[in-house]
Coordinates of C-alpha atoms in Angstrom, one line a residue:
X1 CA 13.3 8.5 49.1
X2 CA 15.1 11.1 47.8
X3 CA 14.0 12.5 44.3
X4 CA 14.3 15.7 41.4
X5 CA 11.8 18.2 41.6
X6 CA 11.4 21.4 39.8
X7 CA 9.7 24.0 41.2
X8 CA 9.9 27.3 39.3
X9 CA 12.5 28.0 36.2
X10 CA 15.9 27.1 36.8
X11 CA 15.4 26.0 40.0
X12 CA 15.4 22.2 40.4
X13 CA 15.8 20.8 43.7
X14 CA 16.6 16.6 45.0
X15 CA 14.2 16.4 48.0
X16 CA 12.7 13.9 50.3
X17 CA 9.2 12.1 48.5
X18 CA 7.0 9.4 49.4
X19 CA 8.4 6.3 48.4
X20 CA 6.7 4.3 45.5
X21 CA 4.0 1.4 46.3
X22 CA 2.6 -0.7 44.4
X23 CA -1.1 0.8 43.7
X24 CA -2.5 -1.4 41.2
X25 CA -1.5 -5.2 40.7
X26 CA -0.2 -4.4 37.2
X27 CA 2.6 -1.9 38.8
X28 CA 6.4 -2.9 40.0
X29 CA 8.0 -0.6 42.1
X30 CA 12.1 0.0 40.7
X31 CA 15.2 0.9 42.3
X32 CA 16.8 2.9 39.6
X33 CA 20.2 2.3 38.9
X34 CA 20.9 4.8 36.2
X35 CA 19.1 7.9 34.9
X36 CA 19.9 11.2 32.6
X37 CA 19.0 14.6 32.0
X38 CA 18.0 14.7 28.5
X39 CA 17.6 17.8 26.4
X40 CA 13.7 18.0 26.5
X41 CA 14.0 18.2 29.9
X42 CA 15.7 22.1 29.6
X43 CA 12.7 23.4 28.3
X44 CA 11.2 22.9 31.5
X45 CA 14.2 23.9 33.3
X46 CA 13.8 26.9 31.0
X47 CA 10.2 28.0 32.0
X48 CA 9.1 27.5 28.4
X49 CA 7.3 24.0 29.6
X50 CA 4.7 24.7 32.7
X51 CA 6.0 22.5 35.3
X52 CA 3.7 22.5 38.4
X53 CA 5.8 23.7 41.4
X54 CA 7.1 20.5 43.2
X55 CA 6.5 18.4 40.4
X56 CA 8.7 15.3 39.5
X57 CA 11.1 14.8 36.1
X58 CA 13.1 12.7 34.1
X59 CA 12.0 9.9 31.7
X60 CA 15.2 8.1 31.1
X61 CA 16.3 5.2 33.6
X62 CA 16.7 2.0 34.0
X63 CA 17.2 -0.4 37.2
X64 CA 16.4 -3.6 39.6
X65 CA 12.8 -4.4 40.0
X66 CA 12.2 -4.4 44.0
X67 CA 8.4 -5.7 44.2
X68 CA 6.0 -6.7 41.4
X69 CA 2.2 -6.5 41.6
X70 CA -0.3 -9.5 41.7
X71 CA -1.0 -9.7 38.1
X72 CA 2.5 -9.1 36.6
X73 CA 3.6 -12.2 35.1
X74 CA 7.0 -11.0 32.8
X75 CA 9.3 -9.8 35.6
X76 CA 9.5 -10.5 39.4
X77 CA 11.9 -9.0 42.5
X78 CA 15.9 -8.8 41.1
X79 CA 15.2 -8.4 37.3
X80 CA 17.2 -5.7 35.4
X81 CA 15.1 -3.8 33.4
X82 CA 15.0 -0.5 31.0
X83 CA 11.9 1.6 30.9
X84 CA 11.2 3.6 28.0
X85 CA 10.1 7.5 28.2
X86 CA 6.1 6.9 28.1
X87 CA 4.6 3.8 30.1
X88 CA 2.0 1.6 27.8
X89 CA -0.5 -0.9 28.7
X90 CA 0.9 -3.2 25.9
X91 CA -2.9 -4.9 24.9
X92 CA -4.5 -1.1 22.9
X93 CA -4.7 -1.4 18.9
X94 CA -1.8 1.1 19.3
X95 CA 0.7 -1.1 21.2
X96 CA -0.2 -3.7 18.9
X97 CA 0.8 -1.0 15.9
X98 CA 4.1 -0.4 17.9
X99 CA 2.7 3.4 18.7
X100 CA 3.2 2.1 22.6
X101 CA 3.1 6.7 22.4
X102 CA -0.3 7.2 21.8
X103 CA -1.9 4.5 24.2
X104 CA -5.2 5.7 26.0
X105 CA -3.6 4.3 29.0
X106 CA -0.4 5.5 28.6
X107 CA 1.2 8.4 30.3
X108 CA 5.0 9.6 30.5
X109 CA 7.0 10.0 33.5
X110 CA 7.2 12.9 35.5
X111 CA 3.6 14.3 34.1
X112 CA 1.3 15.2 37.2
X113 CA 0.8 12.4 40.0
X114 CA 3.3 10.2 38.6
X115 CA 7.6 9.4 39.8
X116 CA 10.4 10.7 37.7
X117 CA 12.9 9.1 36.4
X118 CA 15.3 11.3 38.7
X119 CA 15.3 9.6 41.5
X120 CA 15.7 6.7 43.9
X121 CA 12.6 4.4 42.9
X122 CA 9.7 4.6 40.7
X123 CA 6.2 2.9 40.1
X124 CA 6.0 1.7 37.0
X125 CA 2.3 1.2 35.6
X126 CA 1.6 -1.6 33.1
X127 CA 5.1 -3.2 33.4
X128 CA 4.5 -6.0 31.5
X129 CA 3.4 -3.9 28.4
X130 CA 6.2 -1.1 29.7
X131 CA 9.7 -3.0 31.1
X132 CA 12.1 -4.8 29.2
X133 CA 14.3 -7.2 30.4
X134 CA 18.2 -6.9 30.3
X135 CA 20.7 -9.5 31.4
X136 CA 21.6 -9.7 34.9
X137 CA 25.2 -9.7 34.1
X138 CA 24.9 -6.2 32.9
X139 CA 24.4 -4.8 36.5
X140 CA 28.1 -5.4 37.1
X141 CA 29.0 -4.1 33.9
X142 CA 29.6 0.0 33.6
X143 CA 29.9 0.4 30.2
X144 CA 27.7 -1.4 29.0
X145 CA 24.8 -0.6 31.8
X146 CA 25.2 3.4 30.2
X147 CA 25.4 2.0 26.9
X148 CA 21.8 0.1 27.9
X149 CA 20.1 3.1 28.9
X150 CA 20.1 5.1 26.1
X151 CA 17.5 2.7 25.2
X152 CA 15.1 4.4 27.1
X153 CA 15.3 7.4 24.5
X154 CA 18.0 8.7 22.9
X155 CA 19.4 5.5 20.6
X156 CA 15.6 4.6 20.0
X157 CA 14.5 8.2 18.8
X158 CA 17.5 8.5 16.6
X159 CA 16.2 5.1 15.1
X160 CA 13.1 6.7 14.9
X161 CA 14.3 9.9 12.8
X162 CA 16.3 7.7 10.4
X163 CA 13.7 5.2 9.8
X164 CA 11.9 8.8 8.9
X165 CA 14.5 9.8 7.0
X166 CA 14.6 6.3 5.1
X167 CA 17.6 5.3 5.3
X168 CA 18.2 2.8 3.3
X169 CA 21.8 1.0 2.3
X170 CA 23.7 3.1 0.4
X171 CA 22.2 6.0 0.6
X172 CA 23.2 10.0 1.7
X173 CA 21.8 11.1 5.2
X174 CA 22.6 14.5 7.1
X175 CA 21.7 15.1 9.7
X176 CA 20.5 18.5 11.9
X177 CA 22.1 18.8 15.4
X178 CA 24.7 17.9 17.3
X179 CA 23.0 16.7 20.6
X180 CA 22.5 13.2 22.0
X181 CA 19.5 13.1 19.8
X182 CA 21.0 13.6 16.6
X183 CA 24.3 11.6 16.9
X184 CA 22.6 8.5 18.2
X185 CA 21.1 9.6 14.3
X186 CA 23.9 8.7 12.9
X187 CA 24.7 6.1 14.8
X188 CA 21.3 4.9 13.3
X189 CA 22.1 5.7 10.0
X190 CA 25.3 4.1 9.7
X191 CA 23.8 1.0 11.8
X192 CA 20.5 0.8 8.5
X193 CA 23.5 1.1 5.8
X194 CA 24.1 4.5 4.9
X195 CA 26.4 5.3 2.6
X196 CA 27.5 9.1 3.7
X197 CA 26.3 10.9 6.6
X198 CA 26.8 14.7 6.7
X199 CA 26.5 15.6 10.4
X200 CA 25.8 19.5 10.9
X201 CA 27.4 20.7 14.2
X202 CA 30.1 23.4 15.3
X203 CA 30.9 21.9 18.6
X204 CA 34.3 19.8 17.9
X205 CA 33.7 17.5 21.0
X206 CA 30.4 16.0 19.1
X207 CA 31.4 16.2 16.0
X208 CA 34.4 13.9 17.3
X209 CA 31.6 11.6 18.5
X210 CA 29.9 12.0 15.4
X211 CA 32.6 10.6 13.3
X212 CA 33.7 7.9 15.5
X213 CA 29.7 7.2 15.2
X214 CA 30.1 6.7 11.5
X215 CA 29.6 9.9 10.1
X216 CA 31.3 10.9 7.0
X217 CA 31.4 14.9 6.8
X218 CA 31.2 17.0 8.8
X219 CA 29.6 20.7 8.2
X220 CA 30.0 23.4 10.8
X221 CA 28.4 26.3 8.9
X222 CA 24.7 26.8 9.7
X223 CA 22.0 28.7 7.9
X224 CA 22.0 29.4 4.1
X225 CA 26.1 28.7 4.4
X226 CA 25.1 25.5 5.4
X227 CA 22.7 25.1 2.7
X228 CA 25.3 25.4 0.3
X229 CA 28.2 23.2 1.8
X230 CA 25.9 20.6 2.2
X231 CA 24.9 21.0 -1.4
X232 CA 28.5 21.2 -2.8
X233 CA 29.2 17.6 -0.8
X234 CA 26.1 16.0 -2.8
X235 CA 26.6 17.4 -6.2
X236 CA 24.3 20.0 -5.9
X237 CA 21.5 17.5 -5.0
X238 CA 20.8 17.4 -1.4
X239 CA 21.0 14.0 0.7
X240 CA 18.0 11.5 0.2
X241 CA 17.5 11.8 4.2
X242 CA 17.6 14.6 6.7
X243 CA 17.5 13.4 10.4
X244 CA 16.2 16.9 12.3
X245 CA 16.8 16.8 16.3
X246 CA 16.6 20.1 17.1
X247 CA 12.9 21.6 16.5
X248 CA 13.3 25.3 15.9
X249 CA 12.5 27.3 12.8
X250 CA 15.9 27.4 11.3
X251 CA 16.6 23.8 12.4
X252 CA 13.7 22.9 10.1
X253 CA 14.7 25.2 7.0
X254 CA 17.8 23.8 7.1
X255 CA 16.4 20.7 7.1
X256 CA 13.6 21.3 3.9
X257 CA 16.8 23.1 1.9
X258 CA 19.5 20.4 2.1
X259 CA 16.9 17.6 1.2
X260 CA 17.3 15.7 -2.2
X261 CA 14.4 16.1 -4.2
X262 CA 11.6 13.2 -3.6
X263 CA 14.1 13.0 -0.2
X264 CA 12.7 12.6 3.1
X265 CA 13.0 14.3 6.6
X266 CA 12.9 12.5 9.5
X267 CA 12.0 15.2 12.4
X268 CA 12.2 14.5 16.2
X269 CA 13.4 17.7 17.7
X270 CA 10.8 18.9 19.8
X271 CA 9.2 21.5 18.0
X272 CA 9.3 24.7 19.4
X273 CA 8.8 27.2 16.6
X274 CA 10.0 24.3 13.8
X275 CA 6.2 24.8 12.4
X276 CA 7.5 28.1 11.0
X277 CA 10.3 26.7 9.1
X278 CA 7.6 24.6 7.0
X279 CA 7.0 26.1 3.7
X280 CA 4.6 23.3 2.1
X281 CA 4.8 24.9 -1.3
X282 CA 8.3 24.1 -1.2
X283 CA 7.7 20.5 -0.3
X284 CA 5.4 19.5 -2.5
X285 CA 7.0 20.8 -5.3
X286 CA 9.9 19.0 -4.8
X287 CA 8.2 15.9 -3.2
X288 CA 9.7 16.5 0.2
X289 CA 8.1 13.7 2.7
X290 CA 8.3 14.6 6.3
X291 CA 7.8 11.9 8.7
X292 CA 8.8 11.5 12.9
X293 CA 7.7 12.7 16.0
X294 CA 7.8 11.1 19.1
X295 CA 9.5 8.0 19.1
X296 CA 7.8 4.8 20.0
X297 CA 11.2 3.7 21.5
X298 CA 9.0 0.0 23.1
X299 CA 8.6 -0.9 19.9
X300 CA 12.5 -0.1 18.9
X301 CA 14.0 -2.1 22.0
X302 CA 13.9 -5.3 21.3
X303 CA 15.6 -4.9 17.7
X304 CA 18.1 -2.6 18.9
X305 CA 19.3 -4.4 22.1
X306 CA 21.1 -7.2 21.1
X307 CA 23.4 -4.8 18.8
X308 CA 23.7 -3.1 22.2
X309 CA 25.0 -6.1 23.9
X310 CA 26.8 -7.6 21.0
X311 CA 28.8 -4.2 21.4
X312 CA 27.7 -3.6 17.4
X313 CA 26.4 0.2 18.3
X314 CA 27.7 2.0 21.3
X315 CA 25.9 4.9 22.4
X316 CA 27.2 5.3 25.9
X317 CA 30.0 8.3 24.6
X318 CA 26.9 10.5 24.5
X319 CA 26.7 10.6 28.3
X320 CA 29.8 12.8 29.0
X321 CA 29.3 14.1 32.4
X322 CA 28.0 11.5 35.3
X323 CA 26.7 13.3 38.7
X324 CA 25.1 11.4 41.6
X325 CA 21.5 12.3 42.5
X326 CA 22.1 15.4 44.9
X327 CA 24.2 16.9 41.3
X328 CA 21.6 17.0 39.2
X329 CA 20.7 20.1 39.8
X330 CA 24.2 21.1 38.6
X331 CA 23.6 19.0 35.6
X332 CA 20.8 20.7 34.5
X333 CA 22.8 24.0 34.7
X334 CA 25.7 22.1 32.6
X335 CA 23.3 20.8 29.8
X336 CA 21.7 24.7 29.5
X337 CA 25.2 26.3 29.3
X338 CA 26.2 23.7 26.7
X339 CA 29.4 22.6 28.8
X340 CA 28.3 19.2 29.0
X341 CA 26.6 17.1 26.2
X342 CA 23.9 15.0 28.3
X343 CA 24.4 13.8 32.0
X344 CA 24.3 10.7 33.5
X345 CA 22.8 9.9 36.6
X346 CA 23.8 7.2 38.8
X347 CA 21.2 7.0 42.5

């Protein structure tokens, strides 16, 4: 089959790979139907995440289940499913926390010895604690079918920074970044009942998105000029939630200074410097909470999906480029030039 490799930074190549089989009698084997680039992935594309040379990528896909092993007993040969970003066993104390992340068993895909999402087919491990199940009809369905896979990360992690945030009805949230990430944020945030939601981004095309996602304001300064317009919209006070999807150093003071005090900040950018931008100090005087990381998006699915297919959240205008699988290289360049917000994939 054919299948996105990365071999060296910026150089990602679709190449011939063994096909999946099933290895242990909990696996299936998937045809994927849809995948993406998502912006964690750039950091390896990037050089600033070791990649092996050759090594598979992409964690976000969803597809037709093409063979199921012996002791699978939730999904058989045809099903439509969604599998989110880190495969889980589904029986550890942690799965049965909903932190389906930190299972011993776990793993996520594209690490060392294991598919990619970015490709033809993939073995799925533990795909009865893993898979979810999505109506049939949906295959035929475009929209709908791209509105589905952001369940695999993006929609689920921007519910996971706002339930950080604690977001409550009524309240003020803003939010840090302008990717996929942090507009499926406030698409979160307006979806638990926020009241205003301040959306920090320069880029018109997703601040568009933002709005039409439910957002309120919109603040295009950044840095301390961001502070303060953020500030002027909330009476001085700050907002009672900050949803931060970016992960760097500024992202992160940003974040602290436009909190309301006893506020909380609900972080899921990856961090990559973001440790700097802590000043503890800071937050305990003003009884900052900081709560996130990476998303448990299993445990998010099954709440989130029927406002999917109801049709009562629409994520899918955060894929705004689609490229078949011998493009993805090009997406990858699109993503890291910032001319395209995050790529769809279709096999």
């Amino acid at each position: 089959m054919r299948a996105t490799t990365i071999h060296a930074p910026f150089d990602m190549r679709v190449e011939d790979v063994p096909d999946p089989v099933i290895q242990e009698p909990t696996d299936v084997v998937l045809r994927v139907l849809r995948a993406c680039i998502c912006g964690s992935d750039l950091w390896a594309y990037r050089g600033e995440s070791a990649r092996q040379p050759g090594q598979r990528i992409g964690h976000e896909f969803l597809g037709i289940v093409e063979a199921a092993g012996s002791d699978v007993t939730g999904f058989a040969a045809g099903d439509l499913v969604v599998a989110p970003f880190v495969w889980s066993d589904g029986t550890c104390d942690y799965c049965a926390e909903g932190l389906q992340t930190s299972c011993p068993r776990g793993g996520f895909w594209g690490s060392v010895g294991s598919d990619g999402g970015q490709g033809e087919a993939v073995r799925v491990p533990y795909a009865d604690g893993t898979l979810v199940k999505l109506p049939a009809e949906a295959a035929s369905d475009d929209r709908l079918l791209t509105a589905l896979l952001a369940l695999s990360d993006v929609l689920g992690t921007g519910h996971h920074a706002a339930l950080g945030a604690g977001v409550t009805k009524g309240s003020t949230v803003a939010v840090v970044g302008d990717g996929a990430v942090g507009l499926c944020g406030v698409l979160a945030a307006k979806r638990l009942g926020a009241e205003r939601i301040i959306a920090l981004g320069r880029h018109t095309a997703r601040t568009d998105i933002a709005r039409a996602f439910g957002a309120t304001d919109v603040v295009a300064e950044r840095g301390e000029a961001a502070e303060a317009a953020v500030r002027e919209l909330t009476g001085g006070q700050g907002a009672h939630g900050v949803i931060e999807a970016v992960g760097t150093e500024q992202s992160m003071r940003t974040a602290v200074a436009i909190a309301r005090d006893g506020g909380s900040i609900g972080y899921v950018g990856v961090p990559h410097g973001s440790g700097t931008g802590l000043d503890l100090s800071v937050m305990f005087d003003r009884n900052i909470a900081l709560r996130g990381g990476v998303a448990p998006v299993r445990a998010y699915i099954p709440e989130l999906l029927p406002d999917v297919l109801s049709g009562a959240i629409d994520p899918s205008p955060v894929f705004d480029l689609t490229v078949g699988l011998e493009g993805v290289p090009a997406g990858y360049k699109a993503m890291d030039e910032r001319t395209a917000l995050k790529v769809l994939v279709k096999p």
